[in-house]
XYZ file of C-alpha atoms in Angstrom:
645
model
C 0.000 0.000 0.000
C 1.069 3.602 -0.554
C 1.582 5.921 2.408
C 1.045 9.643 2.654
C 3.880 11.746 1.265
C 4.077 15.029 3.201
C 7.389 16.594 2.147
C 10.814 15.760 0.893
C 12.183 16.284 4.440
C 10.908 12.849 5.343
C 13.345 11.181 2.960
C 16.451 9.760 4.674
C 19.783 9.728 2.913
C 21.051 6.248 2.214
C 23.481 4.364 0.088
C 20.886 3.296 -2.485
C 20.717 6.586 -4.318
C 23.170 9.233 -5.464
C 24.017 12.446 -3.644
C 22.617 14.505 -6.516
C 19.235 12.766 -6.211
C 19.199 13.131 -2.437
C 19.997 16.846 -2.702
C 17.190 17.307 -5.255
C 14.670 15.561 -3.010
C 15.908 17.447 0.059
C 15.232 20.778 -1.568
C 11.732 19.728 -2.741
C 8.532 19.634 -0.745
C 5.008 18.792 -1.733
C 1.899 20.562 -0.548
C -0.990 18.479 0.738
C -3.115 18.999 -2.364
C -0.418 17.342 -4.482
C -0.141 14.236 -2.303
C -2.429 11.352 -3.285
C -3.009 8.513 -0.824
C -4.241 5.279 -2.448
C -5.844 2.953 0.097
C -8.615 1.238 -1.890
C -6.765 -2.106 -2.003
C -6.800 -2.726 1.718
C -7.471 -6.364 2.585
C -6.469 -7.609 -0.866
C -3.423 -9.658 -1.725
C -0.800 -8.181 -3.984
C -1.012 -11.350 -6.068
C -4.570 -10.587 -7.214
C -5.225 -8.790 -10.497
C -8.552 -7.077 -9.768
C -7.102 -4.250 -7.626
C -8.517 -0.863 -8.437
C -5.908 1.078 -6.479
C -2.953 -0.545 -8.226
C -4.522 0.061 -11.627
C -4.985 3.724 -10.746
C -1.351 3.930 -9.653
C -0.099 2.438 -12.930
C -2.339 4.799 -14.903
C -1.156 7.942 -13.121
C 2.493 6.921 -13.418
C 2.087 6.125 -17.101
C 0.577 9.564 -17.801
C 3.391 11.337 -15.960
C 1.238 12.625 -13.098
C 3.435 11.101 -10.342
C 6.977 12.104 -9.456
C 7.628 9.556 -6.728
C 5.889 6.481 -5.335
C 6.200 5.803 -1.591
C 5.304 2.686 0.332
C 6.207 0.753 3.474
C 7.422 -2.152 1.297
C 7.154 -1.320 -2.379
C 7.644 -4.934 -3.513
C 4.242 -5.653 -2.003
C 2.575 -3.329 -4.493
C 2.387 -6.305 -6.865
C 3.396 -9.743 -5.648
C 3.614 -11.264 -9.110
C 6.480 -10.669 -11.478
C 4.475 -9.563 -14.505
C 2.709 -6.638 -12.761
C 5.772 -5.614 -10.750
C 8.183 -5.455 -13.724
C 5.574 -3.659 -15.808
C 5.362 -0.980 -13.096
C 9.166 -0.664 -13.016
C 9.255 -0.279 -16.818
C 6.649 2.503 -16.737
C 8.429 4.310 -13.876
C 11.700 4.190 -15.824
C 10.045 5.702 -18.908
C 8.415 8.566 -16.953
C 11.369 9.222 -14.567
C 9.294 8.342 -11.530
C 11.198 7.470 -8.340
C 10.290 4.751 -5.845
C 10.809 5.099 -2.089
C 10.290 2.724 0.845
C 11.727 2.219 4.318
C 14.949 0.761 2.897
C 15.820 3.670 0.650
C 15.184 5.560 -2.571
C 15.328 3.863 -5.965
C 15.527 5.144 -9.517
C 14.019 2.529 -11.902
C 15.917 4.114 -14.785
C 19.196 3.113 -13.112
C 20.303 -0.446 -13.837
C 21.507 -1.254 -10.310
C 18.348 0.098 -8.652
C 16.143 -1.710 -11.139
C 18.058 -4.969 -10.569
C 17.596 -4.648 -6.814
C 13.868 -3.910 -7.168
C 13.446 -6.905 -9.448
C 15.103 -9.192 -6.887
C 12.856 -7.849 -4.126
C 9.774 -8.523 -6.285
C 10.934 -12.074 -6.987
C 11.508 -12.730 -3.292
C 8.066 -11.318 -2.477
C 6.465 -13.678 -5.002
C 8.452 -16.612 -3.592
C 7.260 -15.697 -0.125
C 3.658 -16.155 -1.226
C 4.511 -19.569 -2.644
C 6.171 -20.676 0.596
C 3.259 -19.495 2.723
C 0.747 -21.209 0.459
C 2.760 -24.432 0.434
C 2.928 -24.479 4.228
C -0.807 -23.896 4.570
C -1.641 -26.538 1.974
C 0.738 -28.976 3.636
C -0.970 -28.501 6.974
C -4.370 -29.075 5.401
C -3.133 -32.169 3.573
C -1.605 -33.718 6.700
C -4.798 -33.153 8.622
C -6.890 -34.547 5.748
C -4.730 -37.718 5.556
C -5.660 -38.388 9.162
C -9.327 -37.737 8.390
C -9.438 -34.882 10.908
C -9.992 -31.975 8.536
C -13.540 -30.740 8.995
C -15.470 -30.746 5.742
C -19.087 -29.663 5.152
C -21.358 -32.663 5.672
C -24.205 -33.401 3.256
C -27.757 -33.715 4.461
C -28.261 -36.959 6.358
C -25.094 -36.620 8.511
C -24.136 -34.677 11.618
C -21.472 -34.681 14.331
C -22.064 -36.091 17.801
C -20.688 -34.879 21.135
C -17.308 -36.545 20.426
C -17.070 -34.759 17.066
C -17.602 -38.018 15.166
C -19.656 -38.170 11.950
C -22.883 -40.136 12.491
C -26.191 -40.535 10.676
C -28.756 -37.821 11.240
C -30.874 -38.614 14.308
C -34.081 -37.780 12.418
C -35.476 -41.158 11.335
C -37.459 -39.644 8.470
C -34.288 -38.146 6.987
C -32.580 -41.535 7.140
C -35.484 -43.378 5.528
C -35.955 -40.837 2.723
C -32.272 -41.003 1.764
C -32.350 -44.803 1.962
C -35.407 -44.936 -0.303
C -33.650 -42.527 -2.675
C -30.763 -44.932 -3.291
C -33.076 -47.951 -3.531
C -35.179 -46.190 -6.121
C -32.094 -45.314 -8.155
C -30.948 -48.943 -8.153
C -34.387 -49.901 -9.427
C -34.811 -47.207 -12.099
C -31.193 -46.632 -13.115
C -31.924 -42.965 -13.855
C -31.706 -39.802 -11.769
C -34.738 -38.375 -13.563
C -36.590 -41.628 -12.869
C -35.992 -41.088 -9.130
C -37.257 -37.507 -9.380
C -40.431 -38.643 -11.158
C -41.075 -41.411 -8.604
C -40.692 -38.974 -5.696
C -43.119 -36.593 -7.388
C -45.653 -39.356 -8.060
C -45.484 -40.571 -4.459
C -45.606 -36.985 -3.118
C -42.409 -37.446 -1.083
C -40.253 -34.434 -0.180
C -36.471 -34.518 0.062
C -34.505 -32.991 2.991
C -32.225 -30.012 2.502
C -29.902 -28.500 5.118
C -30.159 -24.706 5.348
C -26.697 -23.098 5.115
C -27.601 -19.434 5.598
C -30.129 -17.351 7.445
C -31.476 -17.504 10.985
C -32.453 -21.191 10.576
C -28.976 -22.271 9.557
C -28.395 -25.997 10.133
C -32.087 -26.906 10.221
C -33.738 -29.350 7.817
C -36.029 -27.976 5.147
C -38.253 -30.310 3.089
C -38.567 -29.459 -0.609
C -39.412 -31.355 -3.832
C -36.505 -33.351 -5.218
C -34.805 -31.777 -8.237
C -32.621 -33.451 -10.843
C -29.518 -31.459 -9.895
C -29.893 -32.394 -6.233
C -30.378 -36.047 -7.166
C -27.174 -36.096 -9.238
C -25.251 -34.261 -6.515
C -26.414 -36.838 -3.939
C -25.389 -39.755 -6.159
C -21.912 -38.275 -6.748
C -21.179 -37.526 -3.087
C -18.930 -40.296 -1.623
C -19.804 -39.358 1.963
C -23.049 -41.311 1.580
C -20.870 -44.433 1.203
C -19.103 -43.681 4.494
C -15.890 -42.608 2.711
C -13.818 -39.584 3.716
C -12.354 -37.857 0.642
C -10.295 -34.750 0.051
C -8.976 -33.152 -3.122
C -11.751 -34.080 -5.554
C -11.340 -30.853 -7.537
C -8.533 -28.765 -8.930
C -8.509 -25.004 -9.424
C -6.637 -23.260 -12.192
C -6.448 -19.574 -12.939
C -7.771 -18.578 -16.336
C -6.290 -16.049 -18.707
C -9.122 -13.580 -18.193
C -8.625 -13.533 -14.409
C -11.163 -15.694 -12.489
C -10.242 -19.175 -11.349
C -11.914 -22.274 -12.781
C -12.642 -25.376 -10.693
C -12.860 -28.774 -12.389
C -13.432 -32.235 -10.903
C -10.564 -34.708 -10.922
C -10.834 -38.412 -11.791
C -11.309 -40.730 -8.839
C -7.825 -42.221 -9.200
C -6.339 -38.696 -8.756
C -8.154 -37.842 -5.511
C -5.665 -36.789 -2.834
C -7.223 -38.609 0.141
C -9.644 -41.544 0.150
C -10.400 -43.215 3.504
C -13.024 -45.998 3.177
C -15.273 -46.853 6.131
C -14.453 -43.582 7.853
C -17.975 -43.351 9.245
C -21.417 -44.890 8.827
C -23.046 -44.567 5.399
C -26.251 -45.252 3.549
C -24.691 -47.378 0.791
C -21.513 -49.373 0.290
C -18.444 -48.265 -1.642
C -19.239 -50.803 -4.362
C -22.773 -49.446 -4.738
C -21.378 -45.929 -4.994
C -19.054 -46.969 -7.830
C -21.920 -48.766 -9.577
C -24.027 -45.602 -9.343
C -21.212 -43.572 -10.895
C -20.948 -46.048 -13.774
C -24.676 -45.762 -14.394
C -24.492 -41.967 -14.386
C -21.526 -42.057 -16.732
C -23.370 -44.410 -19.073
C -26.363 -42.067 -19.154
C -24.084 -39.091 -19.822
C -22.489 -40.891 -22.779
C -25.877 -41.036 -24.438
C -25.226 -37.489 -25.703
C -21.643 -38.073 -26.832
C -20.283 -38.947 -30.236
C -20.100 -42.662 -29.458
C -23.569 -42.827 -27.844
C -22.682 -46.015 -25.999
C -24.774 -47.374 -23.111
C -27.696 -45.222 -24.127
C -30.507 -45.424 -21.560
C -33.772 -46.929 -22.817
C -35.681 -44.473 -24.992
C -39.123 -44.387 -26.544
C -38.147 -45.784 -29.957
C -38.903 -49.380 -31.010
C -35.208 -50.405 -31.359
C -34.893 -53.228 -28.810
C -31.074 -53.245 -28.781
C -30.622 -49.469 -28.572
C -27.312 -48.579 -26.912
C -26.161 -52.217 -26.650
C -25.029 -52.929 -30.227
C -21.388 -53.119 -31.244
C -19.960 -53.440 -34.740
C -18.454 -56.839 -35.514
C -16.089 -55.312 -38.094
C -14.435 -52.308 -36.400
C -15.616 -52.714 -32.798
C -17.278 -49.278 -32.590
C -20.713 -48.709 -31.159
C -23.549 -48.739 -33.669
C -26.206 -46.060 -33.735
C -29.905 -46.324 -34.528
C -31.859 -44.777 -37.362
C -35.552 -45.292 -38.094
C -37.526 -45.587 -41.304
C -41.170 -46.284 -42.123
C -42.225 -49.584 -43.588
C -45.797 -50.893 -44.058
C -47.121 -48.274 -41.652
C -44.639 -49.119 -38.893
C -41.420 -47.585 -37.605
C -38.541 -49.955 -38.323
C -35.059 -49.514 -36.776
C -31.780 -49.654 -38.686
C -28.444 -50.321 -36.962
C -25.552 -48.352 -38.479
C -21.830 -48.127 -37.796
C -21.094 -44.611 -39.037
C -18.233 -43.449 -36.802
C -15.809 -43.317 -39.744
C -18.434 -41.586 -41.856
C -19.090 -38.821 -39.340
C -15.439 -38.344 -38.353
C -13.533 -38.806 -41.621
C -16.170 -38.664 -44.361
C -15.593 -42.307 -45.314
C -18.261 -44.823 -46.231
C -20.330 -46.455 -43.523
C -18.719 -49.527 -42.033
C -21.955 -51.530 -42.171
C -25.695 -51.034 -41.884
C -28.520 -53.506 -41.547
C -32.243 -53.632 -40.978
C -33.051 -54.188 -37.325
C -36.623 -55.425 -37.555
C -35.750 -59.101 -38.019
C -32.871 -58.879 -35.532
C -35.128 -57.490 -32.812
C -37.705 -60.194 -33.430
C -35.081 -62.950 -33.244
C -33.633 -61.576 -30.005
C -37.119 -61.196 -28.526
C -37.959 -64.823 -29.340
C -34.708 -65.929 -27.718
C -35.541 -63.971 -24.557
C -38.988 -65.567 -24.411
C -37.359 -68.957 -24.689
C -34.912 -68.227 -21.868
C -37.312 -66.493 -19.493
C -39.969 -69.211 -19.554
C -38.355 -71.464 -16.866
C -38.054 -68.599 -14.354
C -41.588 -67.197 -14.542
C -42.606 -68.446 -11.086
C -39.649 -66.839 -9.335
C -40.265 -63.704 -11.335
C -43.871 -63.605 -10.146
C -42.924 -63.794 -6.476
C -40.147 -61.236 -6.874
C -42.400 -58.743 -8.651
C -45.100 -59.038 -6.009
C -42.618 -58.625 -3.170
C -40.970 -55.648 -4.872
C -44.269 -53.829 -5.393
C -45.283 -54.443 -1.782
C -41.924 -53.179 -0.475
C -42.110 -49.987 -2.542
C -45.574 -49.131 -1.284
C -44.646 -49.823 2.342
C -41.548 -47.602 2.124
C -43.482 -44.742 0.560
C -46.281 -45.116 3.125
C -43.792 -44.998 6.009
C -42.185 -41.806 4.725
C -45.522 -40.074 4.197
C -46.659 -41.091 7.696
C -43.506 -39.560 9.162
C -44.275 -36.351 7.288
C -47.713 -36.278 8.908
C -46.173 -36.803 12.353
C -43.743 -33.954 11.734
C -46.573 -31.632 10.691
C -48.523 -32.550 13.833
C -45.452 -31.830 15.966
C -45.066 -28.404 14.368
C -48.748 -27.674 15.012
C -48.441 -28.735 18.676
C -45.332 -26.606 19.069
C -47.148 -23.579 17.615
C -50.041 -24.227 20.000
C -47.723 -24.248 23.020
C -46.145 -20.981 21.920
C -49.572 -19.383 21.616
C -50.773 -20.695 24.974
C -47.655 -19.447 26.773
C -47.881 -15.851 25.511
C -49.390 -13.107 27.629
C -52.977 -12.546 26.316
C -52.613 -8.817 26.846
C -49.733 -8.671 24.350
C -52.037 -8.770 21.343
C -49.326 -7.908 18.818
C -47.418 -11.111 19.593
C -50.517 -13.205 20.325
C -52.101 -12.426 16.962
C -48.962 -13.479 15.085
C -48.609 -16.701 17.112
C -52.276 -17.502 16.547
C -51.845 -17.026 12.793
C -48.801 -19.336 12.858
C -50.799 -21.941 14.798
C -53.627 -21.835 12.265
C -51.173 -22.155 9.383
C -49.537 -25.209 10.978
C -52.960 -26.769 11.610
C -53.946 -26.298 7.958
C -50.642 -27.815 6.821
C -51.100 -30.825 9.137
C -54.673 -31.337 7.916
C -53.592 -31.171 4.278
C -50.787 -33.684 4.781
C -53.153 -36.018 6.664
C -55.658 -35.926 3.801
C -52.946 -36.534 1.208
C -51.618 -39.425 3.263
C -55.025 -41.079 3.554
C -55.817 -40.607 -0.145
C -52.494 -42.053 -1.256
C -52.782 -44.947 1.185
C -56.251 -45.803 -0.092
C -54.952 -45.650 -3.639
C -52.068 -47.977 -2.788
C -54.427 -50.395 -1.058
C -56.626 -50.580 -4.134
C -53.618 -51.081 -6.336
C -52.438 -54.088 -4.312
C -55.589 -55.922 -3.351
C -56.092 -59.620 -4.022
C -57.218 -59.011 -7.587
C -54.039 -57.046 -8.255
C -51.937 -59.863 -6.768
C -53.636 -62.406 -8.994
C -53.050 -60.179 -11.981
C -49.360 -59.877 -11.146
C -49.042 -63.661 -10.855
C -50.892 -64.202 -14.117
C -48.833 -61.639 -15.977
C -45.565 -63.010 -14.657
C -46.474 -66.561 -15.627
C -47.599 -65.449 -19.067
C -44.430 -63.576 -19.952
C -44.897 -64.003 -23.737
C -48.255 -62.269 -23.521
C -46.675 -59.417 -21.544
C -43.916 -59.097 -24.117
C -46.313 -59.093 -27.066
C -49.045 -57.050 -25.362
C -49.675 -53.793 -27.326
C -49.990 -51.919 -24.019
C -46.371 -52.815 -23.146
C -44.271 -49.884 -24.293
C -41.030 -50.216 -26.212
C -39.181 -48.615 -23.305
C -40.405 -51.327 -20.942
C -39.303 -54.064 -23.354
C -35.840 -52.511 -23.534
C -35.541 -52.413 -19.780
C -36.556 -56.083 -19.547
C -34.015 -56.986 -22.229
C -31.218 -55.132 -20.425
C -31.812 -57.191 -17.313
C -30.579 -60.230 -19.277
C -28.348 -58.919 -22.077
C -24.935 -57.314 -21.566
C -24.227 -56.370 -25.193
C -24.785 -57.538 -28.786
C -22.334 -57.682 -31.702
C -23.653 -57.503 -35.278
C -21.817 -58.614 -38.413
C -23.337 -58.325 -41.863
C -22.929 -61.130 -44.421
C -24.382 -61.210 -47.949
C -27.342 -63.414 -47.074
C -27.756 -62.936 -43.338
C -26.718 -60.966 -40.266
C -24.815 -62.723 -37.494
C -26.038 -61.702 -34.038
C -23.693 -62.569 -31.164
C -25.341 -62.030 -27.757
C -23.516 -61.858 -24.434
C -25.749 -62.278 -21.388
C -25.266 -60.881 -17.907
C -24.052 -64.184 -16.527
C -21.310 -64.476 -19.146
C -23.049 -66.947 -21.461
C -23.141 -66.286 -25.197
C -25.479 -67.192 -28.031
C -25.118 -66.713 -31.764
C -27.976 -66.273 -34.243
C -27.970 -66.016 -38.037
C -30.885 -63.791 -39.053
C -31.722 -63.551 -42.782
C -31.914 -60.085 -44.210
C -35.474 -58.862 -44.786
C -36.482 -58.778 -48.442
C -35.971 -55.565 -50.334
C -38.763 -53.746 -52.132
C -38.202 -55.538 -55.454
C -37.898 -58.878 -53.662
C -41.172 -58.279 -51.863
C -42.868 -57.608 -55.241
C -41.320 -60.689 -56.798
C -43.673 -63.617 -57.398
C -42.903 -66.497 -55.002
C -41.566 -69.723 -56.595
C -44.459 -71.784 -55.250
C -46.980 -69.531 -57.001
C -45.055 -69.843 -60.277
C -45.137 -73.641 -59.918
C -48.863 -73.578 -59.261
C -49.552 -71.396 -62.318
C -47.420 -73.744 -64.427
C -49.467 -76.695 -63.222
C -52.825 -75.006 -63.768
C -51.952 -73.980 -67.331
C -51.989 -77.670 -68.295
C -55.700 -77.800 -67.557
C -57.113 -74.263 -67.531
C -56.902 -71.102 -69.547
C -55.521 -67.867 -68.183
C -59.017 -66.488 -67.505
C -60.016 -69.646 -65.647
C -56.856 -69.444 -63.515
C -57.757 -65.847 -62.604
C -61.205 -66.998 -61.430
C -59.633 -69.779 -59.359
C -57.269 -67.369 -57.609
C -60.060 -64.881 -56.953
C -62.211 -67.597 -55.385
C -59.325 -68.655 -53.180
C -58.594 -65.056 -52.151
C -55.050 -65.153 -53.490
C -53.209 -61.908 -54.167
C -50.245 -61.120 -56.321
C -46.845 -60.280 -54.831
C -47.721 -56.592 -55.084
C -50.963 -57.157 -53.154
C -53.289 -56.788 -56.168
C -56.053 -59.082 -57.407
C -55.088 -61.372 -60.283
C -56.074 -60.641 -63.906
C -55.087 -62.023 -67.307
C -52.408 -59.343 -67.730
C -50.636 -60.430 -64.529
C -50.772 -64.111 -65.594
C -49.347 -63.287 -69.023
C -46.598 -61.155 -67.420
C -45.613 -63.979 -65.057
C -45.497 -66.440 -67.960
C -43.343 -64.139 -70.088
C -40.992 -63.280 -67.210
C -40.377 -66.856 -66.104
C -40.556 -68.528 -69.534
C -43.809 -70.434 -69.027
C -45.575 -71.694 -72.135
C -49.106 -70.377 -72.522
C -52.205 -72.520 -72.856
C -52.245 -72.526 -76.663
C -48.600 -73.563 -77.018
C -49.093 -76.380 -74.566
C -52.073 -77.766 -76.542
C -50.264 -77.422 -79.856
C -47.340 -79.343 -78.434
C -49.742 -82.177 -77.514
C -51.105 -82.457 -81.053
C -54.089 -80.162 -80.902
C -54.719 -78.101 -84.046
C -56.792 -75.215 -85.206
C -60.032 -75.708 -87.156
C -58.394 -74.449 -90.324
C -55.507 -76.894 -90.078
C -57.856 -79.859 -89.509
C -60.132 -78.726 -92.365
C -57.201 -78.743 -94.794
C -55.897 -82.012 -93.454
C -59.238 -83.904 -93.686
C -60.714 -81.942 -96.605
C -63.793 -80.812 -94.738
C -65.244 -77.460 -93.988
C -64.279 -75.594 -90.813
C -67.941 -75.433 -89.873
C -68.095 -79.233 -89.862
C -65.182 -79.350 -87.425
C -66.709 -76.777 -85.095
C -70.189 -78.393 -85.071
C -69.348 -82.080 -85.119
C -68.594 -82.545 -81.429
C -69.129 -86.292 -81.760
C -66.167 -86.518 -84.099
C -63.814 -83.713 -82.809
C -62.688 -82.735 -79.286
C -62.005 -79.123 -78.504
C -60.107 -77.274 -75.829
C -60.255 -73.565 -74.999
C -56.940 -71.772 -75.433
C -57.911 -68.293 -74.293
C -60.694 -65.887 -75.124
C -63.069 -67.303 -77.815
C -60.398 -69.418 -79.426
C -60.360 -73.210 -79.410
C -58.103 -76.017 -80.612
C -59.425 -79.303 -81.969
C -58.419 -82.924 -82.153
C -60.006 -85.855 -84.027
C -61.407 -88.512 -81.766
C -60.059 -91.997 -82.075
C -61.784 -94.387 -84.551
C -63.599 -91.546 -86.250
C -63.395 -90.241 -89.781
C -64.770 -86.867 -90.638
C -67.678 -86.738 -93.025
C -69.097 -83.793 -94.918
């Protein structure tokens, strides 16, 4: 800091400046109106950059308004080398002197400037030594687990200064239900939605205000849920050094979390916790998997609303990258496609492989139905027990909330009854508080009874029978239209670890790895393309070939219409379609088949037997005829007959 400069008589002669300079200062004096005292940086370290007083000093010196700068210890004006040497450079350019208790310095002189630079370096080193000693003391205390850290809600310190669980039983049960719900849903937002549906509030410790340290009950938010899942204190682990702080170029410091393997202190089982260390690590993996759903790789994507059964679990069998999902419409339905396009999106290359996922999902679903069938009974009992446990936990927490509201109402009543009735100003306020607490207790009691009645109806004997029936009939649950795609994905992820897809010309190889380590391999044929779907099946071509030996094209059309047969394109048969099939596949028509068997036209027989064509057409006792399409016929002379005119 700068001190007041009254006159040049205050300057002592020393060995750090020349006699000429001392004589000049001795003869000079400054009136009070020309002395500026800068004291706006009091309480701030010289190492900081946001100091208004120092900036004003540099500005005045740079504009030549200052002749000398005085201070108790001038090296403390700026305890970092960049600011200090910049000030010395400006003072040298403007012929500004510097004075402290040790002597007078001229920054334009090399020796004085060298000495000032050394003093600034030593001042900066002093800060480093002090900081290192303080950090070392904190680290040693943290390694012993004795450094006091802010405790999250659900913990407090006892009389022996030991960390214990919060004595409020409702706080303990709510936090316990929170972690159980996360293990069941696997999503922080899923926990928030369940708490909102069950009308359960989450505790929050007040850090400021007159009620500091008390528990406040508020709706659970997503940020608070994530913060609770990431806090290792809930696993009974003492940690220190989870973040690192670095100073940015623009001035303010930035704090970033460090990986778990880089934490400075980790002391497992330091105190009681709500979960184990293994459960905490599993929760972090689940959170990390959900966060990767928005990354470039999109691996471990949480179940979404789309129909892709293997979403987030598919790996490429060629390059090993994760495959993404794309949807297209087919026959009025949304069909998934599995693509490996990491090289395409990163380097502009062609897609590694892509395949239709409709048949793959069906094959995997059939395999799951085959595997789940033996365990349906155990599944039924587990589902029923799980539903009952959830409802009992939620009911217990809501009942504790009602008890707390009643306690607050009774406490407000005692305050009102103990006040002097003549002090109406206080009595009126206490009476209003009592009424407010009574209304809150009544509302919570009504909500508790309504929710309890709803839970009882949801789990009566009919509901239990329905759960047993649904669990035993797992295929019907899987194929039920009311079962959402998201629910099917969650059921599949309970059994499947990941799936690897490899495309071959005729089929797709599906390699499945289950949770227990077992593997299965399936070869799923590719679904037909559009032109293949419009292609006439071989069995229909064979049938048309067989019918042409006995019927005309028009008669075959009538047969197919009576049978309700459709063409490959989904249209009703007509003579044009029959002719097109015959021409495409090289089938002889009805007329060519009869001619090959010796049948002839009326004209040919008339020339051969020297009779009129009318005789051939009318003499059915002598000639056989066969229709060959339209109004045309072919004829053949019966055996042992001779035509007569």
